[in-house]
PDB file of C-alpha atoms and ligand atoms in Angstrom:
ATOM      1  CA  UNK A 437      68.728 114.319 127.606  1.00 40.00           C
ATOM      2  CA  UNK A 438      72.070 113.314 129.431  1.00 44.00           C
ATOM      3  CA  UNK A 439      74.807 115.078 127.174  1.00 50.00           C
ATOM      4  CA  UNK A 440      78.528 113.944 128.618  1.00 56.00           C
ATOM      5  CA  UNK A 441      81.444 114.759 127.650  1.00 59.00           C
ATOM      6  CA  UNK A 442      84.067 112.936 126.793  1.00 60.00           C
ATOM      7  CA  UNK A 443      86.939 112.741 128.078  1.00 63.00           C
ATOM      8  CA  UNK A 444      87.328 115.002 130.691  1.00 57.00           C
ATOM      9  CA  UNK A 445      91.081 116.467 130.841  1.00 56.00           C
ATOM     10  CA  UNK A 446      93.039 115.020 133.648  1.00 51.00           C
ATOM     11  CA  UNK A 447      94.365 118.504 135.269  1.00 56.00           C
ATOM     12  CA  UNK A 448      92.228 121.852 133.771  1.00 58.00           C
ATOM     13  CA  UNK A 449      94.341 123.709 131.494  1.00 66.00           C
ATOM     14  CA  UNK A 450      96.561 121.155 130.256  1.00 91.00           C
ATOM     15  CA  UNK A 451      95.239 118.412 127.588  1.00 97.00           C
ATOM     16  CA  UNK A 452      97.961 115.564 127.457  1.00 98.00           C
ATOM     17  CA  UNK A 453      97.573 113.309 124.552  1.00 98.00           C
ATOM     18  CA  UNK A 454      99.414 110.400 123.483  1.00 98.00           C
ATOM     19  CA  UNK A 455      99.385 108.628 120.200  1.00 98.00           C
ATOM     20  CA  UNK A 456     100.681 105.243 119.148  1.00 98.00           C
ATOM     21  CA  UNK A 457     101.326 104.484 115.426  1.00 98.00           C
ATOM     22  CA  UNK A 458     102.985 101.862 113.679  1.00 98.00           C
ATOM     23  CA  UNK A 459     104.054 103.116 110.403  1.00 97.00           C
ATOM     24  CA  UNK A 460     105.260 106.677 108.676  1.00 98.00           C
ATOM     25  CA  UNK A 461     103.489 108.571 111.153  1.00 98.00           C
ATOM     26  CA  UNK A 462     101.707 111.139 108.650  1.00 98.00           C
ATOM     27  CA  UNK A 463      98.954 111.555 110.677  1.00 98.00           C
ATOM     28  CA  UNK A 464     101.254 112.151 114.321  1.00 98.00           C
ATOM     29  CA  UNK A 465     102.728 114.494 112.009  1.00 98.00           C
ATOM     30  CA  UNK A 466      99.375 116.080 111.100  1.00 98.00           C
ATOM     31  CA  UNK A 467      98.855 116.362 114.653  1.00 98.00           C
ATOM     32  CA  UNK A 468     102.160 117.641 115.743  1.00 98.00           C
ATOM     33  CA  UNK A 469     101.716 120.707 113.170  1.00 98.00           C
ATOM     34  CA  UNK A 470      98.087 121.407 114.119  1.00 98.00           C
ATOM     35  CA  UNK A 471      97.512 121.120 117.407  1.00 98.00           C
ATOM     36  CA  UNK A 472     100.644 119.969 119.403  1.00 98.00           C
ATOM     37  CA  UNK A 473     101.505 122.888 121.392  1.00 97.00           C
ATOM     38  CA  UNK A 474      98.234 124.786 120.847  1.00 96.00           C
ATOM     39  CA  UNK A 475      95.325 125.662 123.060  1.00 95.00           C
ATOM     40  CA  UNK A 476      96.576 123.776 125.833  1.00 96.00           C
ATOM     41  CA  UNK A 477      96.846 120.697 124.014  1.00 97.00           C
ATOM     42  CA  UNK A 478     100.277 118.777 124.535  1.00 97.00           C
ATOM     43  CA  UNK A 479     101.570 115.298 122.723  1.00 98.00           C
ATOM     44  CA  UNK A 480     103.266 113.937 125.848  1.00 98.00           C
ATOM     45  CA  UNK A 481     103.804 110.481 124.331  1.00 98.00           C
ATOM     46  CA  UNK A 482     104.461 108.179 121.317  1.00 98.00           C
ATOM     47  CA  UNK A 483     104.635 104.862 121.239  1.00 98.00           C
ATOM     48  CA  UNK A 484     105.152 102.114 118.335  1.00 98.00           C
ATOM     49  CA  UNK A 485     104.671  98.009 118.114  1.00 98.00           C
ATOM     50  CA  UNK A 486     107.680  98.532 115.717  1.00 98.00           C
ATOM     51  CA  UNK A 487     111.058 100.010 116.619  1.00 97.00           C
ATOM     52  CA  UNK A 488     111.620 100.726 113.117  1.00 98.00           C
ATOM     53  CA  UNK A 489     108.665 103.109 112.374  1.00 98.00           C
ATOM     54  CA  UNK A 490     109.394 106.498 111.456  1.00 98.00           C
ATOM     55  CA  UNK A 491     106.218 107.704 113.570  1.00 98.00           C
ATOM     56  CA  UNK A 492     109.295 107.352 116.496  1.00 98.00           C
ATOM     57  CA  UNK A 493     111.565 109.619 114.428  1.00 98.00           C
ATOM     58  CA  UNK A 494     109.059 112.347 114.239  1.00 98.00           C
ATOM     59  CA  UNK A 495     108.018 112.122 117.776  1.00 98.00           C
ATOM     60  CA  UNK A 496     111.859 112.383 119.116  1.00 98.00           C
ATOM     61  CA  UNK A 497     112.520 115.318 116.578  1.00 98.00           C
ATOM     62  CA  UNK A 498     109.762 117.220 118.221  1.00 98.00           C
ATOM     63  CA  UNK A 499     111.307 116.388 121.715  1.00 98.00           C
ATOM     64  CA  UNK A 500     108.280 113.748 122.681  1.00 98.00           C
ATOM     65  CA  UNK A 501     108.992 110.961 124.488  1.00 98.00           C
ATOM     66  CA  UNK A 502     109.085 107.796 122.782  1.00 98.00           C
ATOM     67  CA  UNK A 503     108.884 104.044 123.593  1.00 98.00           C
ATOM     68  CA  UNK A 504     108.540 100.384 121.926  1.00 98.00           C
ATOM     69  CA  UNK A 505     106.183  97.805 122.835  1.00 98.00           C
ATOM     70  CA  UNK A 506     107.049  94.902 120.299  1.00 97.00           C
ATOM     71  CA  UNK A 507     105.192  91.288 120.416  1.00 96.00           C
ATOM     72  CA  UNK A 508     108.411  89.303 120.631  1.00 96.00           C
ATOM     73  CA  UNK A 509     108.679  91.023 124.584  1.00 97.00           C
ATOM     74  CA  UNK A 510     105.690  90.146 125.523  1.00 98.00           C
ATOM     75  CA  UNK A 511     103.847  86.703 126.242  1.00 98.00           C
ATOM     76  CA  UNK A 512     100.372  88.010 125.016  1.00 97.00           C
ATOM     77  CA  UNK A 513      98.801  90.883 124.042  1.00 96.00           C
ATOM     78  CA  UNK A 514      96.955  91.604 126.977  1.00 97.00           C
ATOM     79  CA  UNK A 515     100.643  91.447 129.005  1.00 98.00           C
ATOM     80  CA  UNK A 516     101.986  94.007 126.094  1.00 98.00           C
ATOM     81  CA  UNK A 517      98.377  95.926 126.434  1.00 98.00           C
ATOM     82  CA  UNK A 518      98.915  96.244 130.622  1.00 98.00           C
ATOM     83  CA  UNK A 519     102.504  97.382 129.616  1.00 98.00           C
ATOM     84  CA  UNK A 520     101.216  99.828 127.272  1.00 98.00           C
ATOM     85  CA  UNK A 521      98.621 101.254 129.749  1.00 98.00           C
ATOM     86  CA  UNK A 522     100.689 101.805 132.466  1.00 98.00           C
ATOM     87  CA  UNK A 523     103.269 103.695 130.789  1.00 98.00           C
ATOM     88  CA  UNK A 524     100.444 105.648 129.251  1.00 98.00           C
ATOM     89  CA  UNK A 525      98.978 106.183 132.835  1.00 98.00           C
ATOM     90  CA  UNK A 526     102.136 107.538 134.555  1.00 98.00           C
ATOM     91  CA  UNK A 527     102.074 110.218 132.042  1.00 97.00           C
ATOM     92  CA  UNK A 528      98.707 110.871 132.764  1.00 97.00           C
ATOM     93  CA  UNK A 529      97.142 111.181 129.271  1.00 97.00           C
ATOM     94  CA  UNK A 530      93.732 112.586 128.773  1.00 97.00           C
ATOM     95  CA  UNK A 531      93.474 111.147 124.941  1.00 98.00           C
ATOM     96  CA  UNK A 532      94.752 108.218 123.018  1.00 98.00           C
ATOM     97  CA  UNK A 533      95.219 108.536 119.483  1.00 98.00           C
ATOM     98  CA  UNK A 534      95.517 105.360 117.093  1.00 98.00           C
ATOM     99  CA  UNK A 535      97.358 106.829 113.980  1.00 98.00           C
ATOM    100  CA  UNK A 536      98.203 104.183 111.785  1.00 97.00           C
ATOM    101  CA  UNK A 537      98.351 101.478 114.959  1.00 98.00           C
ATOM    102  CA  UNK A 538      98.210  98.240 113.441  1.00 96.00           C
ATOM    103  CA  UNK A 539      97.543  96.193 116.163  1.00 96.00           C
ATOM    104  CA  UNK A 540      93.765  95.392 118.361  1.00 96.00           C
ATOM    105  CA  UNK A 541      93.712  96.714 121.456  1.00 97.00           C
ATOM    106  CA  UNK A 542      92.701  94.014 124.220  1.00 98.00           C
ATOM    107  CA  UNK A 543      89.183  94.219 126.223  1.00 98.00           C
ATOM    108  CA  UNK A 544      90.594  95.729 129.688  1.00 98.00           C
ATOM    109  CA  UNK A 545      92.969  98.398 127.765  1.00 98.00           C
ATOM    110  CA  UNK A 546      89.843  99.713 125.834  1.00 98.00           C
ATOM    111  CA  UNK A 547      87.866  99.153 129.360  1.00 97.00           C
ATOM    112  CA  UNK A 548      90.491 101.343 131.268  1.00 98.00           C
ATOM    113  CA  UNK A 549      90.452 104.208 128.750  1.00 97.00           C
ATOM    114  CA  UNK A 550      86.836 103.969 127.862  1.00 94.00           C
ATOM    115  CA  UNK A 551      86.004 106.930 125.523  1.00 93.00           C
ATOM    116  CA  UNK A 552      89.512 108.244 125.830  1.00 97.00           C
ATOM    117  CA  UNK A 553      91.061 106.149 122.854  1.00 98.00           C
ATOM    118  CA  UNK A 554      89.988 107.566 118.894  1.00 98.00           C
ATOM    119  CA  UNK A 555      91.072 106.099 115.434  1.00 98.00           C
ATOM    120  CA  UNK A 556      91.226 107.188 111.811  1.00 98.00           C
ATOM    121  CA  UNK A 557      89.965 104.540 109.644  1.00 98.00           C
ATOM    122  CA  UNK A 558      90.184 105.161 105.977  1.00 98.00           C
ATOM    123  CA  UNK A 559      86.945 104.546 104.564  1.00 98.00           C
ATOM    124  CA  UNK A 560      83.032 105.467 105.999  1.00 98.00           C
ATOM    125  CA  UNK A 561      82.469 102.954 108.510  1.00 98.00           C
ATOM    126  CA  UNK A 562      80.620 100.842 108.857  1.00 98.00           C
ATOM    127  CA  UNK A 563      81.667 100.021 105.321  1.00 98.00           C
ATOM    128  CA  UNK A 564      84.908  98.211 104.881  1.00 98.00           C
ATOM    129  CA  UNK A 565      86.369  97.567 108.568  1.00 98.00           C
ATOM    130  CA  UNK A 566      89.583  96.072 108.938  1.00 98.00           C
ATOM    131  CA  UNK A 567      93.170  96.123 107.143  1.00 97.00           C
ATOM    132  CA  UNK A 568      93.239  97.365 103.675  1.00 98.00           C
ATOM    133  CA  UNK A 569      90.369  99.132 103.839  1.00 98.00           C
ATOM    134  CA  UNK A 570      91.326 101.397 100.521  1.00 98.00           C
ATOM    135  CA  UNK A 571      91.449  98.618  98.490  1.00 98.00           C
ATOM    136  CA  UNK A 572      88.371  96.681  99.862  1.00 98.00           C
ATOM    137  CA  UNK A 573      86.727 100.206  98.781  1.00 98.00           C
ATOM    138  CA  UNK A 574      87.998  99.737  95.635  1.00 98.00           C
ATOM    139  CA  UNK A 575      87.188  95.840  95.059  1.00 98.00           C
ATOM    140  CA  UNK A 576      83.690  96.731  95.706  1.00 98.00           C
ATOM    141  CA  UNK A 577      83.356  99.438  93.011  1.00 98.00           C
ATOM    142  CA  UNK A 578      82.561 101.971  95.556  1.00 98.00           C
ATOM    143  CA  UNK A 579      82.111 105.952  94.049  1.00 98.00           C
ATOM    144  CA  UNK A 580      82.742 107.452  97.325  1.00 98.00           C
ATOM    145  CA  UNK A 581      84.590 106.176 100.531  1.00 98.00           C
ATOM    146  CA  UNK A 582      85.995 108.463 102.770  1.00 98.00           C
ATOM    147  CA  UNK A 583      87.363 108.768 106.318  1.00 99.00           C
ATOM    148  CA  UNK A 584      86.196 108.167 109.505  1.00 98.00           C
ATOM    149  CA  UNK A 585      87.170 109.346 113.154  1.00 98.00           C
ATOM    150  CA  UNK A 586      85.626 107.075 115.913  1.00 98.00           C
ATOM    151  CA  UNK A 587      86.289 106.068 119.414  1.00 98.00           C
ATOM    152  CA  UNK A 588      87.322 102.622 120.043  1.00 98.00           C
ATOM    153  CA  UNK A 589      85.566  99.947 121.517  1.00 97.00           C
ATOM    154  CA  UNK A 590      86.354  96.115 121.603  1.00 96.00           C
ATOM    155  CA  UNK A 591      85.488  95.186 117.768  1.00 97.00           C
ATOM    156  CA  UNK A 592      87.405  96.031 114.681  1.00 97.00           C
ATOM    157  CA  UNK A 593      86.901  99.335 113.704  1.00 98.00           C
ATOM    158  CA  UNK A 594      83.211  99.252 115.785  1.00 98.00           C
ATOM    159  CA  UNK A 595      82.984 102.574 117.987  1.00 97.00           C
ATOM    160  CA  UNK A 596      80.732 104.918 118.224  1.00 97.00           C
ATOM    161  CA  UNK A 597      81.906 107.597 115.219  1.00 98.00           C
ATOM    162  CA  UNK A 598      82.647 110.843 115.589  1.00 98.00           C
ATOM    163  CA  UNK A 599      83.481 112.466 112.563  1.00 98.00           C
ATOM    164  CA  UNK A 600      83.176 111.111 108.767  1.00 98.00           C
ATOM    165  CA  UNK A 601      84.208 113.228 105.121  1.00 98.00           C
ATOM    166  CA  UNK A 602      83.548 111.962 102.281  1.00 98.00           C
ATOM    167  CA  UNK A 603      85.912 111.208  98.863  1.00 98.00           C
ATOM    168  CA  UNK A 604      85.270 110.296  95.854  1.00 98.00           C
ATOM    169  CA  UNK A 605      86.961 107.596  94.056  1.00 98.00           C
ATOM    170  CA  UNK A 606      89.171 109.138  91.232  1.00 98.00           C
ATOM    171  CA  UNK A 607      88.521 108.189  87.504  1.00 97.00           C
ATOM    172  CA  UNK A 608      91.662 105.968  87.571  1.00 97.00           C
ATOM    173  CA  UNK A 609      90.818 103.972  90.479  1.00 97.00           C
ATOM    174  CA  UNK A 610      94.217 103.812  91.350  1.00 98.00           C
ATOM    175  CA  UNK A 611      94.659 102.746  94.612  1.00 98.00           C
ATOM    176  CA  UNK A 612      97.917 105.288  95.172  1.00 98.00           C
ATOM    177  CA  UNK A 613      95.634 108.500  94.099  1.00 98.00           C
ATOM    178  CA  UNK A 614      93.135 107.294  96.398  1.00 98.00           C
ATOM    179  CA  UNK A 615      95.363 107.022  99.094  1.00 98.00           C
ATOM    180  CA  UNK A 616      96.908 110.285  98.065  1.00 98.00           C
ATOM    181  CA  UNK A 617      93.275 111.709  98.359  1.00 98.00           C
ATOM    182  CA  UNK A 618      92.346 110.141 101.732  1.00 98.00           C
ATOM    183  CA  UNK A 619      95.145 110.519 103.602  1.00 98.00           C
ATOM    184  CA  UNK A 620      95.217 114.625 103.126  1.00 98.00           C
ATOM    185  CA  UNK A 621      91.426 113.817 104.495  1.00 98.00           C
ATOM    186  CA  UNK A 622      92.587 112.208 107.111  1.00 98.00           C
ATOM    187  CA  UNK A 623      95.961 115.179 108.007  1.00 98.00           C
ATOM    188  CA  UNK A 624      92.755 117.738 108.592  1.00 98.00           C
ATOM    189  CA  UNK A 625      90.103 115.364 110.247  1.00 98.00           C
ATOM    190  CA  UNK A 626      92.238 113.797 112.523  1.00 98.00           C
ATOM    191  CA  UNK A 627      94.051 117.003 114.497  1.00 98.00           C
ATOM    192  CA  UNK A 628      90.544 118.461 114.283  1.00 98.00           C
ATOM    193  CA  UNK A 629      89.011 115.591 116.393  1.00 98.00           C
ATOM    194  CA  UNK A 630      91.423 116.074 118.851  1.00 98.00           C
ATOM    195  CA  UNK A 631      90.813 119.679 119.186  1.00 97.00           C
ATOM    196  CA  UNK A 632      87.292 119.394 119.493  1.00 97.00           C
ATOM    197  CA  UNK A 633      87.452 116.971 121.930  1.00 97.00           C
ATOM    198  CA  UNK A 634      90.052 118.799 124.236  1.00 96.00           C
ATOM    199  CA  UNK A 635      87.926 121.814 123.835  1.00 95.00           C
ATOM    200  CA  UNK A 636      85.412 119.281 125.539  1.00 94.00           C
ATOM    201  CA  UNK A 637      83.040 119.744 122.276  1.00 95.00           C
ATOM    202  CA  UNK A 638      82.662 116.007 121.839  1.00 96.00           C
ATOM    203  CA  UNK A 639      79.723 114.798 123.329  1.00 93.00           C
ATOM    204  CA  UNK A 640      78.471 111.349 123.819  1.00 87.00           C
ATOM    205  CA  UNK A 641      74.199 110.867 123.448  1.00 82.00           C
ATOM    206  CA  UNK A 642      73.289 109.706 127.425  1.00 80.00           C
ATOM    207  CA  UNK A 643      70.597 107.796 125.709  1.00 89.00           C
ATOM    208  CA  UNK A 644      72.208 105.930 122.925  1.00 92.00           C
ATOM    209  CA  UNK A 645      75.956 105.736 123.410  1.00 89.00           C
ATOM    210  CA  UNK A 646      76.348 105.122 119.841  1.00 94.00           C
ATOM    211  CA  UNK A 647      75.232 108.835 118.808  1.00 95.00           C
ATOM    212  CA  UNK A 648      78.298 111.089 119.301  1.00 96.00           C
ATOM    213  CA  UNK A 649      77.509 114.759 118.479  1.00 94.00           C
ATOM    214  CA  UNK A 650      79.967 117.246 118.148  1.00 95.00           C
ATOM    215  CA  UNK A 651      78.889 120.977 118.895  1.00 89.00           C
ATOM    216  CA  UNK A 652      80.064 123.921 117.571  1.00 72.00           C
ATOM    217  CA  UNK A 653      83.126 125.498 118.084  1.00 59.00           C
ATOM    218  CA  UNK A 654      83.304 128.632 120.119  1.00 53.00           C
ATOM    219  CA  UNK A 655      86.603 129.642 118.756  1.00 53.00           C
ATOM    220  CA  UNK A 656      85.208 130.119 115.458  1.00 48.00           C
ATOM    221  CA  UNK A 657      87.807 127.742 113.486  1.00 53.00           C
TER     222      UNK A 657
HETATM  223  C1  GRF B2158      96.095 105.848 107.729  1.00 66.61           C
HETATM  224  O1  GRF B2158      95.584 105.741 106.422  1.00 66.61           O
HETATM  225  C2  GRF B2158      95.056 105.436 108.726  1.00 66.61           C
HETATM  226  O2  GRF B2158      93.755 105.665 108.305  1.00 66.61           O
HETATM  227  C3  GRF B2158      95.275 103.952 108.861  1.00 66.61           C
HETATM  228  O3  GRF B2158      96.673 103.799 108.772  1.00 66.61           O
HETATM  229  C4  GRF B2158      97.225 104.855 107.983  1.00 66.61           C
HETATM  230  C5  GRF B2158      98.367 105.448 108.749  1.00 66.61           C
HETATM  231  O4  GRF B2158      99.095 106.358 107.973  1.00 66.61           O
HETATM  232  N1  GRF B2158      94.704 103.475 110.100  1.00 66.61           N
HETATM  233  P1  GRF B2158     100.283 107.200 108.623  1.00 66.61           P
HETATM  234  O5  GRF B2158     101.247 106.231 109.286  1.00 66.61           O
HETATM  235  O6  GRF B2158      99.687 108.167 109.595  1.00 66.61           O
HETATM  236  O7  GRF B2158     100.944 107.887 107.470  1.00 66.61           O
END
């Protein structure tokens, strides 16, 4: 069976990753404190829909370069999308994380980074795609929802998945305890998919490109 994997770092010995978020940035935080700077792995780049997000604060306080790519500059989102890509391109990224990105990426930017672009969606896909994805969990009277790390492809939340945990839905069914509970899910899951992959232990099935397997880790972590 063809095994690939995926991606393959731009220049050996250096893994340049890029994230874009929209919002508080927990996660790029996650990531800056786990990985960032370790094993070869560099964040090289940050970028936000929203000049206000405090994802941009925590990039520039750890010295990465930051940029804005708001709607109101662009005519479309596939203009804002090229914009995007190219900047991401001259800095030669070898993974794109979505952390909290709240916006679709268009057909030819998932095209042009195929299998190089991952998300953290909180619940277990395929279960409760899409924005507010905690409380849809809740709505439905769910016991367990979780967290899932996928790649992206043109859908909502669609990809082939790479990594899932599972939590369980507190007694109160408050929606701020669940967050509370997913989001620390999410702060280990998230750097660890992006280690894995740099360490080119994320494999993609050559016959069904939905199976993603990871294997184990030589390190030992
Ligand atoms: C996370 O819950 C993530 O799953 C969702 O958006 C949230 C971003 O949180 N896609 P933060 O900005 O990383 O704190």
């Amino acid at each position: 069976m063809d095994r690939r994997s995926f991606p393959r770092p731009v220049r050996p010995g250096q893994f340049r990753v890029a994230v874009l978020a929209s919002g508080t940035g927990t996660n790029l935080q996650a990531i800056l404190d786990k990985v960032h700077g370790r094993d070869g792995i560099e964040v090289v780049a940050v970028a936000s829909n929203n000049r206000e997000a405090i994802a941009l604060e925590r990039a520039a306080a750890a010295g990465i370069e930051t940029d804005v790519f708001d709607r109101p500059s662009y005519p479309d989102r596939e203009a804002r999308d090229y914009a995007i890509a190219e900047w991401l391109a001259k800095r030669r990224v070898d993974l794109i994380v979505l952390a909290g990105y709240m916006e679709l990426m268009s057909s030819a930017f998932v095209a042009r980074f195929r299998n190089r672009i991952v998300n953290v969606h909180p619940a277990l896909l395929p279960s409760f795609p899409g924005l507010a994805a905690v409380q849809q969990a809740l709505d439905h009277g769910v016991k367990v929802t979780g967290v899932t790390v996928h790649f992206v492809d043109e859908g909502v939340d669609s990809g082939p998945i790479i990594v899932q945990r599972a939590v369980e839905v507190p007694p109160s069914r408050e929606w701020q305890e669940l967050e509370d509970r997913i989001h620390a899910v999410e702060h280990e899951l998230l750097p660890e998919v992006v280690r894995l992959i740099a360490a080119g232990s994320v494999r993609v099935d050559g016959d069904n490109a939905r199976v993603v397997t990871v294997a184990p880790d030589s390190s030992g972590r």
